[in-house]
Amino acid sequence: MIRLHDSLTRSPRELAPAQPDGVFRFYNCGPTVYAAAHIGNFRTFLVNDLLRRLLELEFGPGRVLHVRNITDVDDKTIRRAREEGRPLGDVTRQWTEKFHADCAALNMLPPHHEPRATGRIADQVDMINSLLAKGHAYTASDGSVYFKISSFPDYGALSRVRERELKRGVSGAPAGAADADEKEDGTDFALWKAAKPDDGPNRWSGPRGAAEGRPGWHIECSAMSRALLGPTLDLHTGGVDLLFPHHENEIAQSQCCNGVTFSRHWYHSEHLLVDGRKMSKSLGNLYTLDQLRGMGHPPAVLRYALLAGHPRKQLNFTLGSLHAAGKALATLRNYRARLAERPAAANAPAAAERTPFDAVLGHLRDDLNTPAALGALFTIAAEKPASASLGEFDRVIGVFGFDLSEPEPRQAAAIPDEIRRLAGLRWAAKQSKNFAEADRLRAEIAAAGWTMLDAKADYTLVPKK
Ligand code: AMP
Ligand code: ZN
């Protein structure tokens, strides 16, 4: 039995499929594709990958249906395409491919379906039409369509937003929300956004009575999960920042449209921090997989480091945590080699029902307690002589998705002498508070394709993303 914290009831609850076919329906919100995902995003996606593997162990490999969407139209993707003078589809294809490559490098299982928002406009328009017909939505004077929050008394159940009070009333005027993502806002939210000149050719014909435009962000998850998994999900997940308003709005749309519970279980994992602050594009404090690879850290090590912290606690990222993760993987690799060296008989599956690894899996089944599970795993790995069987060890490692093959050779690109020289000059300028010169040198280094990452006492040079 897997027990997982449920954000709606705020308590751990057992996970189980509801449908008689025994298939567990699992949806998680995917990336917005306009740049490389950062390793904070990957913390969330890796926790979901761990969950997927654990669910398959529990219910059987063919008994989990996993859907993760790709947000390929929104303000950010459109802005990026406009800035680069490229068609939206080109930009989002590029970053979707990059996302897939990073996921593969991190040994993540691909979801069974990965719908793109622009690939399923009709499903979204259908849902908006139903909401209009049922009186849960209205068309504004510019041809945008809004969800009427006051028509759904349960609004706020997930985030307890009513306790915090909806900031600007719950209904009425759309308050200019049409050009924002409404992420911070508790007012009526856009289901459909009438096209603006900046949107260029990225417009579709809309719901009945609405203008040409594009879907709002929240509706894609409601519509695409319904199309691929049905009206009720067994589990819906995402990072904590999606709890409000994104998931609250998904619940409102889906339940008003379908008249049944949208998701039977909600799970939100916590953020990755850098120096105590959320890793995010807007703060500019992010690392990408490529940057870390450039510094010689293989993706398998990053996977370990990001899964080592409890998923429901914030995790502060440091380069030191990567060194520790590399050592931990080496210990597991050596332990496996010791098991593999033994005569075959010693590795026969244990006759007993219980294996030493039950404790490890027990911790994972107890609200995905990865630190406790890894603690138990290392207790086993420290045993001499080893008592476990190779097959059982591999099965548990498979749930973590750790790749124990020899690490890829250091990929750190050789830093050209000239770049080292400029970096030295810039560091000296910065130390002597000659910031204008330091900035000029930073730009020169950047133009040559390198980034200086400053720490307190020294710096690192990494190839520019
Ligand atoms: P986005 O591409 O912005 O839609 O985000 C993709 C996923 O990454 C969402 O589930 C977010 O909750 C999650 N996310 C964003 N920033 C972080 C962070 N610093 N740590 C962990 N997860 C994050
Ligand atoms: Zn979503």
XYZ file of C-alpha atoms and ligand atoms in Angstrom:
489
model
C 0.000 0.000 0.000
C 1.298 3.461 -0.898
C 0.316 6.312 1.371
C 0.882 9.785 0.019
C 0.166 13.200 1.446
C -3.011 14.605 -0.096
C -2.950 18.393 -0.429
C -6.758 18.583 -0.422
C -7.366 16.818 2.901
C -3.886 17.707 4.171
C -3.258 14.188 5.373
C -1.619 11.031 4.045
C -4.048 8.804 2.158
C -3.799 5.506 0.379
C -3.395 5.584 -3.396
C -5.616 3.229 -5.349
C -7.214 3.120 -8.790
C -10.938 3.928 -8.743
C -11.981 2.450 -12.068
C -12.960 -1.215 -12.328
C -10.269 -1.721 -15.000
C -7.680 -1.357 -12.212
C -5.729 1.264 -14.154
C -4.292 4.058 -12.038
C -4.833 7.432 -13.744
C -1.936 9.797 -13.085
C -1.671 13.349 -14.410
C 1.096 15.806 -13.834
C 1.490 19.332 -15.134
C 4.341 19.579 -17.627
C 6.739 22.292 -18.768
C 6.190 25.551 -20.606
C 8.542 25.240 -23.574
C 10.336 28.505 -24.358
C 13.776 27.847 -22.801
C 15.654 24.968 -21.192
C 13.960 23.686 -18.046
C 16.099 24.431 -14.979
C 17.029 21.882 -12.359
C 14.277 23.184 -10.038
C 11.733 22.153 -12.667
C 13.532 18.834 -12.870
C 13.265 18.301 -9.146
C 9.487 18.315 -9.581
C 9.575 16.118 -12.675
C 11.956 13.642 -11.028
C 9.727 13.302 -7.974
C 6.924 12.459 -10.394
C 9.142 9.942 -12.138
C 9.896 8.271 -8.809
C 6.177 8.194 -8.067
C 5.445 6.674 -11.471
C 8.000 3.896 -10.869
C 6.635 3.197 -7.391
C 3.063 3.092 -8.728
C 4.124 0.593 -11.400
C 5.773 -1.575 -8.767
C 2.562 -1.467 -6.734
C -0.108 -1.895 -9.403
C 1.868 -3.564 -12.213
C 3.657 -2.024 -15.191
C 0.613 -1.888 -17.490
C -1.652 -0.589 -14.745
C -0.515 3.019 -14.564
C -1.575 5.523 -17.204
C 0.588 8.621 -16.986
C -0.176 11.877 -18.801
C 1.972 15.026 -18.718
C 1.174 18.029 -20.887
C 3.339 20.440 -22.831
C 2.316 24.100 -22.576
C 3.227 25.344 -26.026
C 1.169 28.500 -26.231
C 1.030 31.255 -23.611
C 2.374 34.776 -23.119
C 5.956 33.592 -22.593
C 6.192 31.259 -25.581
C 4.598 33.855 -27.857
C 6.906 36.592 -26.577
C 9.970 34.415 -27.146
C 8.893 33.616 -30.730
C 8.259 37.298 -31.426
C 11.631 38.331 -29.990
C 13.408 35.756 -32.132
C 11.324 36.465 -35.224
C 10.452 32.793 -35.564
C 7.170 30.903 -35.855
C 5.838 29.833 -32.448
C 5.857 26.161 -33.490
C 9.581 26.309 -34.292
C 10.474 27.711 -30.897
C 8.295 25.325 -28.922
C 9.489 22.317 -30.952
C 13.098 23.238 -30.231
C 12.520 23.449 -26.481
C 10.273 20.389 -26.370
C 13.065 18.383 -27.979
C 15.548 19.798 -25.497
C 13.225 18.888 -22.646
C 12.951 15.319 -23.931
C 16.721 15.022 -24.267
C 17.217 16.261 -20.681
C 14.518 13.888 -19.389
C 16.227 10.963 -21.127
C 19.616 11.961 -19.706
C 18.035 11.980 -16.241
C 16.648 8.489 -16.863
C 13.010 9.608 -16.664
C 10.303 7.368 -18.092
C 8.325 9.105 -20.830
C 4.648 9.581 -19.983
C 2.179 7.449 -21.937
C 0.631 10.564 -23.450
C 2.156 14.004 -23.757
C -0.504 16.268 -25.265
C 0.431 19.733 -26.485
C -1.964 22.598 -25.825
C -1.978 23.667 -29.482
C -2.611 20.074 -30.564
C -5.859 19.926 -28.638
C -7.597 23.257 -29.101
C -10.900 21.552 -29.995
C -11.044 19.707 -26.652
C -10.524 22.995 -24.857
C -13.124 24.870 -26.908
C -15.630 22.059 -26.233
C -15.107 22.373 -22.524
C -15.463 26.161 -22.590
C -18.690 25.809 -24.599
C -20.091 23.491 -21.910
C -19.118 25.940 -19.174
C -20.812 28.784 -21.089
C -23.944 26.677 -21.601
C -24.102 25.807 -17.908
C -23.724 29.407 -16.774
C -20.245 29.010 -15.259
C -18.592 31.272 -17.805
C -19.282 34.537 -19.612
C -17.956 36.347 -22.632
C -16.436 39.786 -22.005
C -16.801 42.724 -24.384
C -13.460 42.003 -26.111
C -14.523 38.441 -26.949
C -12.514 36.750 -24.189
C -14.273 34.178 -22.010
C -13.983 34.110 -18.218
C -14.843 31.551 -15.599
C -17.292 32.945 -13.053
C -15.850 32.003 -9.685
C -19.024 32.922 -7.800
C -20.823 30.117 -9.681
C -18.719 27.480 -7.919
C -19.223 27.544 -4.140
C -16.404 25.050 -3.548
C -13.812 27.388 -5.065
C -10.820 27.555 -2.737
C -11.143 24.072 -1.206
C -7.645 23.052 -2.270
C -5.752 26.230 -1.433
C -8.090 27.463 1.330
C -8.062 30.683 -0.623
C -11.328 31.873 0.894
C -9.625 31.855 4.268
C -7.024 34.146 2.823
C -9.864 36.092 1.154
C -10.006 36.539 -2.526
C -8.261 39.816 -2.973
C -10.528 41.622 -5.333
C -13.929 40.028 -4.961
C -14.907 36.834 -6.649
C -16.760 37.867 -9.740
C -17.606 40.795 -11.914
C -15.208 42.600 -14.137
C -12.274 40.678 -15.522
C -9.983 43.408 -14.172
C -7.621 43.413 -17.115
C -6.635 39.832 -16.498
C -6.637 39.097 -20.216
C -2.957 39.828 -20.680
C -1.639 38.325 -17.469
C -1.233 34.701 -16.514
C -3.521 35.442 -13.566
C -1.141 33.376 -11.489
C -1.308 35.655 -8.475
C -4.924 36.527 -8.780
C -8.066 35.226 -7.161
C -10.539 36.918 -9.475
C -12.396 35.427 -12.411
C -9.860 33.870 -14.696
C -9.597 33.595 -18.454
C -10.733 30.427 -20.213
C -10.223 31.973 -23.622
C -8.140 35.032 -24.507
C -9.209 37.168 -27.448
C -6.315 37.686 -29.869
C -4.177 40.813 -29.469
C -1.903 42.246 -32.154
C 1.184 40.869 -30.368
C -0.158 37.341 -30.710
C 0.540 37.450 -34.442
C -0.723 34.409 -36.302
C -1.164 32.395 -33.104
C -4.946 32.453 -32.987
C -7.711 29.927 -33.342
C -11.464 30.184 -33.738
C -12.978 30.189 -30.313
C -15.978 29.085 -28.298
C -19.468 30.161 -29.378
C -19.799 33.943 -29.374
C -16.126 34.494 -28.509
C -13.446 36.170 -30.589
C -10.587 34.393 -32.332
C -7.799 33.839 -29.842
C -6.160 31.172 -27.754
C -6.999 29.142 -24.671
C -6.132 30.358 -21.190
C -3.452 28.382 -19.383
C -5.619 26.486 -16.890
C -8.106 24.992 -19.339
C -5.542 22.862 -21.156
C -4.969 20.558 -18.189
C -8.701 20.160 -17.516
C -9.521 19.430 -21.156
C -6.555 17.231 -22.008
C -6.709 15.129 -18.846
C -10.413 14.521 -19.501
C -9.754 13.527 -23.105
C -6.988 11.072 -22.208
C -7.843 9.833 -18.721
C -11.550 10.531 -18.239
C -13.340 12.991 -15.920
C -11.865 11.670 -12.656
C -8.139 11.255 -12.052
C -6.646 9.047 -9.353
C -3.761 11.444 -8.748
C -2.854 14.920 -9.950
C 0.522 16.447 -9.093
C 2.778 19.456 -9.619
C 5.118 21.813 -7.785
C 3.691 23.803 -4.848
C 3.499 26.992 -6.884
C 0.800 25.361 -9.032
C -1.533 24.761 -6.098
C -3.023 28.225 -6.444
C -4.439 29.379 -8.739
C -3.641 26.774 -11.408
C -4.949 23.662 -9.686
C -7.764 25.491 -7.956
C -8.896 26.691 -11.361
C -8.548 23.244 -12.910
C -10.865 21.870 -10.206
C -13.418 24.631 -10.801
C -13.474 24.130 -14.575
C -13.557 20.335 -14.491
C -16.091 19.884 -11.730
C -18.478 22.510 -13.099
C -18.236 20.920 -16.520
C -18.288 17.231 -15.626
C -20.239 17.198 -12.372
C -17.875 14.693 -10.739
C -14.734 14.888 -8.570
C -11.820 16.009 -10.747
C -8.975 14.322 -8.903
C -9.251 11.911 -5.986
C -5.791 12.805 -4.718
C -3.535 15.865 -5.006
C 0.189 15.941 -4.365
C 2.537 18.916 -4.464
C 6.281 18.693 -4.116
C 8.383 21.503 -2.713
C 10.779 23.829 -4.443
C 14.458 23.692 -5.089
C 16.196 26.724 -3.598
C 19.509 28.413 -4.213
C 20.909 30.406 -1.313
C 17.534 30.175 0.361
C 15.548 31.545 -2.586
C 13.401 29.680 -5.109
C 15.347 28.777 -8.232
C 13.546 30.617 -11.001
C 14.108 32.301 -14.294
C 12.987 35.653 -12.965
C 15.573 35.635 -10.149
C 18.297 34.557 -12.580
C 19.684 32.072 -10.057
C 19.168 28.957 -12.070
C 21.274 26.051 -13.186
C 20.507 23.894 -16.188
C 21.496 20.310 -16.773
C 23.898 21.426 -19.510
C 25.670 23.871 -17.211
C 26.218 21.177 -14.614
C 27.408 18.726 -17.244
C 29.799 21.378 -18.456
C 31.179 21.505 -14.928
C 31.688 17.735 -15.001
C 28.602 16.562 -13.090
C 26.850 13.666 -14.849
C 23.020 13.678 -14.982
C 22.862 10.499 -12.859
C 24.488 12.441 -10.021
C 21.983 15.270 -10.373
C 19.138 12.764 -10.281
C 20.460 11.410 -6.994
C 21.006 14.859 -5.477
C 17.509 16.048 -6.401
C 15.811 12.921 -5.049
C 17.839 12.717 -1.843
C 15.835 15.419 -0.057
C 12.302 14.767 1.176
C 10.048 15.832 -1.710
C 7.734 17.765 0.591
C 10.556 19.816 2.068
C 12.385 22.590 0.327
C 15.817 21.540 -0.849
C 18.726 23.945 -0.945
C 20.909 23.205 -3.939
C 24.680 23.395 -3.598
C 27.509 22.096 -5.734
C 28.641 20.279 -2.575
C 25.441 18.210 -2.673
C 26.524 16.967 -6.115
C 29.854 15.789 -4.757
C 28.061 13.918 -1.972
C 25.652 12.417 -4.506
C 28.547 11.250 -6.691
C 30.097 9.485 -3.693
C 26.794 7.868 -2.745
C 26.330 6.498 -6.251
C 29.876 5.150 -6.220
C 29.120 3.306 -2.957
C 26.034 1.739 -4.534
C 27.996 0.866 -7.677
C 30.683 -0.891 -5.600
C 28.108 -2.732 -3.562
C 26.461 -3.971 -6.739
C 29.828 -5.144 -8.053
C 30.323 -7.105 -4.815
C 26.936 -8.768 -5.262
C 27.647 -9.532 -8.912
C 30.976 -11.194 -8.066
C 29.377 -13.807 -5.854
C 28.489 -17.287 -7.104
C 25.077 -17.417 -8.778
C 23.579 -19.439 -5.912
C 24.200 -16.579 -3.503
C 22.142 -14.314 -5.697
C 19.161 -16.634 -5.985
C 15.974 -14.870 -4.978
C 15.389 -15.179 -1.255
C 13.059 -17.997 -0.304
C 11.592 -15.891 2.461
C 8.769 -13.521 1.654
C 10.644 -10.644 3.181
C 13.872 -9.218 1.795
C 16.270 -6.688 3.344
C 14.918 -4.167 0.848
C 11.384 -4.194 2.219
C 12.423 -1.483 4.649
C 13.647 0.694 1.766
C 10.435 0.301 -0.195
C 8.440 0.719 3.000
C 9.854 4.221 3.417
C 9.012 5.107 -0.172
C 5.486 3.801 0.306
C 5.234 6.007 3.381
C 4.735 9.399 1.713
C 7.759 9.080 -0.551
C 10.222 9.420 2.299
C 13.361 9.327 0.168
C 15.889 10.281 2.892
C 14.709 7.402 5.106
C 14.646 5.023 2.130
C 18.195 5.931 1.148
C 19.293 5.616 4.788
C 17.926 2.062 4.850
C 19.571 1.286 1.525
C 22.983 2.401 2.771
C 22.580 0.335 5.926
C 22.242 -2.699 3.668
C 25.133 -1.608 1.460
C 27.378 -1.351 4.535
C 26.786 -5.004 5.500
C 29.724 -7.327 5.202
C 29.314 -9.940 3.908
C 26.471 -8.777 1.704
C 23.237 -10.604 2.438
C 21.005 -9.295 -0.325
C 20.447 -10.785 -3.759
C 21.459 -8.985 -6.919
C 17.981 -9.190 -8.468
C 16.361 -7.602 -5.427
C 18.975 -4.885 -5.290
C 18.436 -4.060 -8.966
C 14.681 -3.954 -8.468
C 15.004 -1.334 -5.717
C 17.561 0.670 -7.675
C 15.094 0.536 -10.587
C 12.440 2.239 -8.461
C 14.849 5.075 -7.708
C 15.830 5.087 -11.373
C 19.517 5.351 -10.485
C 21.946 4.598 -13.265
C 24.864 2.703 -11.694
C 26.916 2.305 -14.837
C 30.343 3.917 -14.831
C 29.958 7.706 -14.911
C 30.454 9.381 -18.253
C 33.947 10.819 -18.587
C 34.263 14.377 -17.425
C 32.658 16.509 -20.035
C 33.999 19.787 -18.857
C 34.858 21.695 -21.998
C 38.428 22.880 -22.013
C 38.504 26.523 -21.011
C 40.555 28.533 -23.506
C 43.557 30.377 -22.046
C 42.213 33.712 -23.257
C 38.952 33.160 -21.343
C 40.906 32.255 -18.212
C 42.923 35.435 -18.626
C 39.817 37.626 -19.035
C 38.154 35.914 -16.088
C 41.190 36.619 -13.929
C 41.117 40.276 -14.944
C 37.402 40.537 -14.267
C 37.733 38.936 -10.842
C 40.493 41.359 -9.947
C 38.402 44.315 -11.184
C 35.463 43.142 -9.098
C 37.626 42.695 -5.988
C 38.890 46.250 -6.352
C 35.286 47.431 -6.827
C 35.900 48.576 -10.364
C 32.439 47.382 -11.350
C 32.265 49.129 -14.703
C 35.395 47.304 -15.862
C 34.161 44.049 -14.309
C 30.887 44.349 -16.220
C 32.680 45.124 -19.458
C 34.863 42.035 -19.047
C 31.861 39.898 -18.163
C 30.215 40.960 -21.418
C 33.392 40.150 -23.335
C 33.556 36.703 -21.729
C 29.868 36.147 -22.468
C 30.345 37.158 -26.094
C 32.984 34.432 -26.327
C 30.443 31.884 -25.055
C 31.340 31.624 -21.363
C 29.618 32.537 -18.121
C 31.325 33.340 -14.843
C 29.471 32.023 -11.830
C 30.615 34.040 -8.853
C 30.771 32.642 -5.353
C 32.073 34.507 -2.298
C 35.688 33.444 -2.511
C 36.126 32.436 -6.129
C 34.352 31.744 -9.401
C 33.617 28.979 -11.871
C 33.649 29.251 -15.641
C 30.906 27.392 -17.478
C 29.971 27.313 -21.160
C 27.065 29.637 -21.841
C 23.656 27.985 -22.294
P 6.832 25.617 -15.726
O 7.656 25.137 -16.885
O 7.184 26.979 -15.256
O 5.344 25.476 -16.017
O 7.153 24.659 -14.476
C 7.227 23.264 -14.575
C 7.186 22.634 -13.195
O 8.332 23.009 -12.424
C 5.976 23.008 -12.342
O 5.433 21.823 -11.753
C 6.537 23.920 -11.269
O 5.802 23.807 -10.069
C 7.926 23.360 -11.097
N 8.929 24.318 -10.549
C 9.182 25.602 -10.913
N 10.202 26.151 -10.187
C 10.617 25.169 -9.336
C 11.639 25.075 -8.322
N 12.471 26.100 -8.037
N 11.763 23.904 -7.649
C 10.959 22.850 -7.924
N 9.985 22.862 -8.869
C 9.804 23.997 -9.563
Zn -1.829 21.843 -15.106
